[in-house]
């Protein structure tokens, strides 16, 4: 079973994907087939970047839960976005506790630590928004890291219908983006101290 580490912000679990598959092949593939109409226009893909974005969105929560792609608990979200010049960036949102700020605000609540119910490793603690207490304000700080994705990291979908070809293309697309994100894990670790 794949595990998170200092160099892994996002991972895939193909064994779990097969195990959860209602079609006997791929749980992710079932989701792709059900949403294939969203990405094709007259049998063709709208854009090469669109395929990669579509595949990522389906592979992650809330569309799939648990997702084909799993995001390290100390990271709030990892999402693909098109830039104004039709490039692709991966946005990594990282909740930061007040101790990471140059000036710590006084008398305000901060993110709270939440136990991972699905992962026994306490190293990658998820931070959650606290419940309001009295009239005390809460300051939640999040850093967004934008990782550019060059064309060489974008897998173009070629399948013209749902099935093994679509699953192969989509898995290759999200794994390529995940590798690009994981190449920058050191920057996230620098923000969080490597652990919470």
Tab-separated table of C-alpha atoms in Angstrom:
chain	number	residue	atom	x	y	z
A	1	UNK	CA	0.000	0.000	0.000
A	2	UNK	CA	1.462	3.390	-0.973
A	3	UNK	CA	2.236	5.792	1.877
A	4	UNK	CA	2.717	9.511	2.277
A	5	UNK	CA	6.197	10.788	3.032
A	6	UNK	CA	8.205	13.992	2.955
A	7	UNK	CA	8.441	13.600	-0.821
A	8	UNK	CA	4.843	12.448	-1.446
A	9	UNK	CA	1.975	14.952	-1.292
A	10	UNK	CA	-0.345	12.971	-3.551
A	11	UNK	CA	-0.435	9.270	-4.324
A	12	UNK	CA	-2.427	6.677	-6.226
A	13	UNK	CA	-3.442	3.208	-5.070
A	14	UNK	CA	-4.103	0.918	-8.026
A	15	UNK	CA	-4.678	-2.137	-5.824
A	16	UNK	CA	-7.428	-0.321	-3.919
A	17	UNK	CA	-8.863	0.953	-7.217
A	18	UNK	CA	-9.230	-2.633	-8.499
A	19	UNK	CA	-10.575	-3.871	-5.152
A	20	UNK	CA	-13.352	-1.243	-5.095
A	21	UNK	CA	-14.254	-1.700	-8.782
A	22	UNK	CA	-17.887	-2.584	-9.399
A	23	UNK	CA	-16.963	-3.489	-12.990
A	24	UNK	CA	-14.069	-5.739	-11.942
A	25	UNK	CA	-11.447	-3.416	-13.509
A	26	UNK	CA	-11.331	0.064	-12.010
A	27	UNK	CA	-13.413	2.049	-9.533
A	28	UNK	CA	-11.956	5.199	-11.090
A	29	UNK	CA	-12.899	3.878	-14.519
A	30	UNK	CA	-16.555	3.607	-13.494
A	31	UNK	CA	-16.513	7.297	-12.523
A	32	UNK	CA	-14.750	8.231	-15.765
A	33	UNK	CA	-17.311	6.362	-17.878
A	34	UNK	CA	-20.236	8.018	-16.074
A	35	UNK	CA	-18.754	11.467	-16.761
A	36	UNK	CA	-17.287	10.912	-20.227
A	37	UNK	CA	-19.879	13.249	-21.771
A	38	UNK	CA	-18.391	16.147	-19.762
A	39	UNK	CA	-15.084	16.095	-21.640
A	40	UNK	CA	-15.960	15.212	-25.235
A	41	UNK	CA	-17.478	17.457	-27.849
A	42	UNK	CA	-18.620	15.498	-30.872
A	43	UNK	CA	-16.195	12.692	-30.034
A	44	UNK	CA	-13.145	14.944	-29.647
A	45	UNK	CA	-11.598	16.442	-26.535
A	46	UNK	CA	-12.009	20.187	-26.138
A	47	UNK	CA	-8.337	20.774	-25.317
A	48	UNK	CA	-5.341	18.733	-24.204
A	49	UNK	CA	-5.258	20.580	-20.880
A	50	UNK	CA	-8.997	19.987	-20.396
A	51	UNK	CA	-8.485	16.224	-20.364
A	52	UNK	CA	-5.842	16.383	-17.633
A	53	UNK	CA	-7.957	18.755	-15.511
A	54	UNK	CA	-11.084	16.612	-15.985
A	55	UNK	CA	-9.215	13.411	-15.089
A	56	UNK	CA	-7.773	15.036	-11.921
A	57	UNK	CA	-11.124	16.419	-10.778
A	58	UNK	CA	-12.789	13.030	-11.077
A	59	UNK	CA	-9.885	11.261	-9.332
A	60	UNK	CA	-10.169	13.413	-6.196
A	61	UNK	CA	-12.732	14.099	-3.519
A	62	UNK	CA	-15.530	15.191	-3.557
A	63	UNK	CA	-16.271	13.356	-6.838
A	64	UNK	CA	-14.591	10.145	-5.631
A	65	UNK	CA	-14.351	9.473	-1.935
A	66	UNK	CA	-11.951	8.024	-1.244
A	67	UNK	CA	-10.373	9.250	-4.431
A	68	UNK	CA	-8.126	7.419	-6.841
A	69	UNK	CA	-5.716	10.230	-5.963
A	70	UNK	CA	-5.121	10.632	-2.225
A	71	UNK	CA	-3.852	13.951	-0.903
A	72	UNK	CA	-1.606	14.095	2.149
A	73	UNK	CA	-3.747	15.107	5.140
A	74	UNK	CA	-1.724	18.230	6.010
A	75	UNK	CA	-2.519	19.672	2.558
A	76	UNK	CA	-5.989	21.225	2.200
A	77	UNK	CA	-6.329	20.784	-1.560
A	78	UNK	CA	-4.438	20.257	-4.801
A	79	UNK	CA	-6.282	21.487	-7.877
A	80	UNK	CA	-5.390	22.077	-11.537
A	81	UNK	CA	-6.076	25.473	-13.133
A	82	UNK	CA	-5.671	26.968	-16.589
A	83	UNK	CA	-3.681	30.185	-16.764
A	84	UNK	CA	-4.687	33.145	-18.924
A	85	UNK	CA	-2.208	32.041	-21.597
A	86	UNK	CA	-3.697	28.488	-21.664
A	87	UNK	CA	-0.950	27.003	-19.537
A	88	UNK	CA	-1.582	24.674	-16.628
A	89	UNK	CA	-0.702	25.167	-12.959
A	90	UNK	CA	-1.298	22.932	-9.980
A	91	UNK	CA	-2.474	24.899	-6.967
A	92	UNK	CA	-1.455	23.436	-3.613
A	93	UNK	CA	-3.323	24.957	-0.636
A	94	UNK	CA	-1.573	24.532	2.699
A	95	UNK	CA	-3.177	25.611	5.997
A	96	UNK	CA	-0.620	27.430	8.150
A	97	UNK	CA	-0.779	27.713	11.908
A	98	UNK	CA	-0.085	31.107	13.490
A	99	UNK	CA	3.450	30.122	14.524
A	100	UNK	CA	4.355	30.232	10.802
A	101	UNK	CA	3.562	33.953	10.644
A	102	UNK	CA	6.182	36.653	11.200
A	103	UNK	CA	3.805	38.414	13.606
A	104	UNK	CA	1.460	36.241	15.597
A	105	UNK	CA	-1.934	37.795	16.295
A	106	UNK	CA	-3.028	37.775	19.913
A	107	UNK	CA	-6.341	36.478	21.242
A	108	UNK	CA	-7.554	34.799	18.070
A	109	UNK	CA	-8.226	31.121	17.487
A	110	UNK	CA	-6.197	29.118	14.991
A	111	UNK	CA	-6.660	25.934	12.948
A	112	UNK	CA	-7.293	22.879	15.134
A	113	UNK	CA	-5.632	19.518	14.710
A	114	UNK	CA	-7.901	16.731	13.531
A	115	UNK	CA	-7.077	13.067	13.954
A	116	UNK	CA	-6.881	11.068	10.736
A	117	UNK	CA	-9.512	8.375	11.182
A	118	UNK	CA	-8.329	6.454	8.107
A	119	UNK	CA	-4.575	6.706	8.672
A	120	UNK	CA	-2.694	5.556	11.778
A	121	UNK	CA	0.309	7.753	10.962
A	122	UNK	CA	0.023	10.921	13.110
A	123	UNK	CA	2.821	12.619	11.183
A	124	UNK	CA	0.577	14.285	8.578
A	125	UNK	CA	-2.021	15.949	10.755
A	126	UNK	CA	-5.039	17.490	9.062
A	127	UNK	CA	-5.889	21.004	10.212
A	128	UNK	CA	-9.584	21.828	10.501
A	129	UNK	CA	-11.586	24.973	11.054
A	130	UNK	CA	-12.454	25.219	14.759
A	131	UNK	CA	-15.948	25.645	16.103
A	132	UNK	CA	-16.587	29.268	17.163
A	133	UNK	CA	-16.157	29.898	20.893
A	134	UNK	CA	-17.938	32.852	22.399
A	135	UNK	CA	-17.053	36.134	20.734
A	136	UNK	CA	-13.414	35.213	20.041
A	137	UNK	CA	-12.428	35.636	16.342
A	138	UNK	CA	-10.626	32.967	14.338
A	139	UNK	CA	-7.828	33.730	11.890
A	140	UNK	CA	-7.236	30.964	9.332
A	141	UNK	CA	-4.154	31.387	7.169
A	142	UNK	CA	-3.604	29.351	4.000
A	143	UNK	CA	-0.648	29.501	1.635
A	144	UNK	CA	-1.232	28.689	-2.030
A	145	UNK	CA	1.707	27.302	-3.980
A	146	UNK	CA	1.303	27.462	-7.769
A	147	UNK	CA	3.360	24.842	-9.610
A	148	UNK	CA	3.630	25.387	-13.376
A	149	UNK	CA	3.065	22.300	-15.497
A	150	UNK	CA	4.846	22.267	-18.834
A	151	UNK	CA	3.396	20.561	-21.883
A	152	UNK	CA	5.824	17.673	-21.370
A	153	UNK	CA	3.947	16.766	-18.149
A	154	UNK	CA	0.479	16.778	-19.741
A	155	UNK	CA	-0.864	13.479	-21.052
A	156	UNK	CA	-3.299	13.868	-23.941
A	157	UNK	CA	-6.382	11.671	-23.901
A	158	UNK	CA	-6.845	9.590	-27.040
A	159	UNK	CA	-9.692	7.212	-26.111
A	160	UNK	CA	-12.906	7.870	-28.040
A	161	UNK	CA	-15.164	5.924	-25.679
A	162	UNK	CA	-15.213	4.702	-22.078
A	163	UNK	CA	-13.209	1.551	-21.428
A	164	UNK	CA	-9.644	0.380	-20.841
A	165	UNK	CA	-8.128	3.035	-23.146
A	166	UNK	CA	-9.828	5.874	-21.278
A	167	UNK	CA	-8.790	4.434	-17.916
A	168	UNK	CA	-5.176	4.078	-19.121
A	169	UNK	CA	-5.074	7.654	-20.485
A	170	UNK	CA	-6.669	9.168	-17.358
A	171	UNK	CA	-4.412	7.259	-14.959
A	172	UNK	CA	-1.330	8.293	-16.932
A	173	UNK	CA	-2.548	11.923	-16.952
A	174	UNK	CA	-3.134	12.157	-13.195
A	175	UNK	CA	0.042	10.258	-12.335
A	176	UNK	CA	2.067	12.700	-14.458
A	177	UNK	CA	0.488	15.670	-12.658
A	178	UNK	CA	0.980	13.975	-9.284
A	179	UNK	CA	4.674	13.473	-10.073
A	180	UNK	CA	4.982	17.180	-10.901
A	181	UNK	CA	3.324	18.091	-7.590
A	182	UNK	CA	5.482	15.635	-5.627
A	183	UNK	CA	8.606	17.183	-7.184
A	184	UNK	CA	7.735	20.275	-5.123
A	185	UNK	CA	6.920	18.571	-1.811
A	186	UNK	CA	10.038	20.135	-0.280
A	187	UNK	CA	8.420	23.579	-0.616
A	188	UNK	CA	5.336	22.449	1.290
A	189	UNK	CA	7.520	20.848	3.948
A	190	UNK	CA	9.447	24.118	4.305
A	191	UNK	CA	6.161	25.917	5.037
A	192	UNK	CA	4.909	23.349	7.541
A	193	UNK	CA	8.201	22.354	9.090
A	194	UNK	CA	7.917	18.924	7.450
A	195	UNK	CA	5.263	17.886	9.927
A	196	UNK	CA	2.710	19.495	12.209
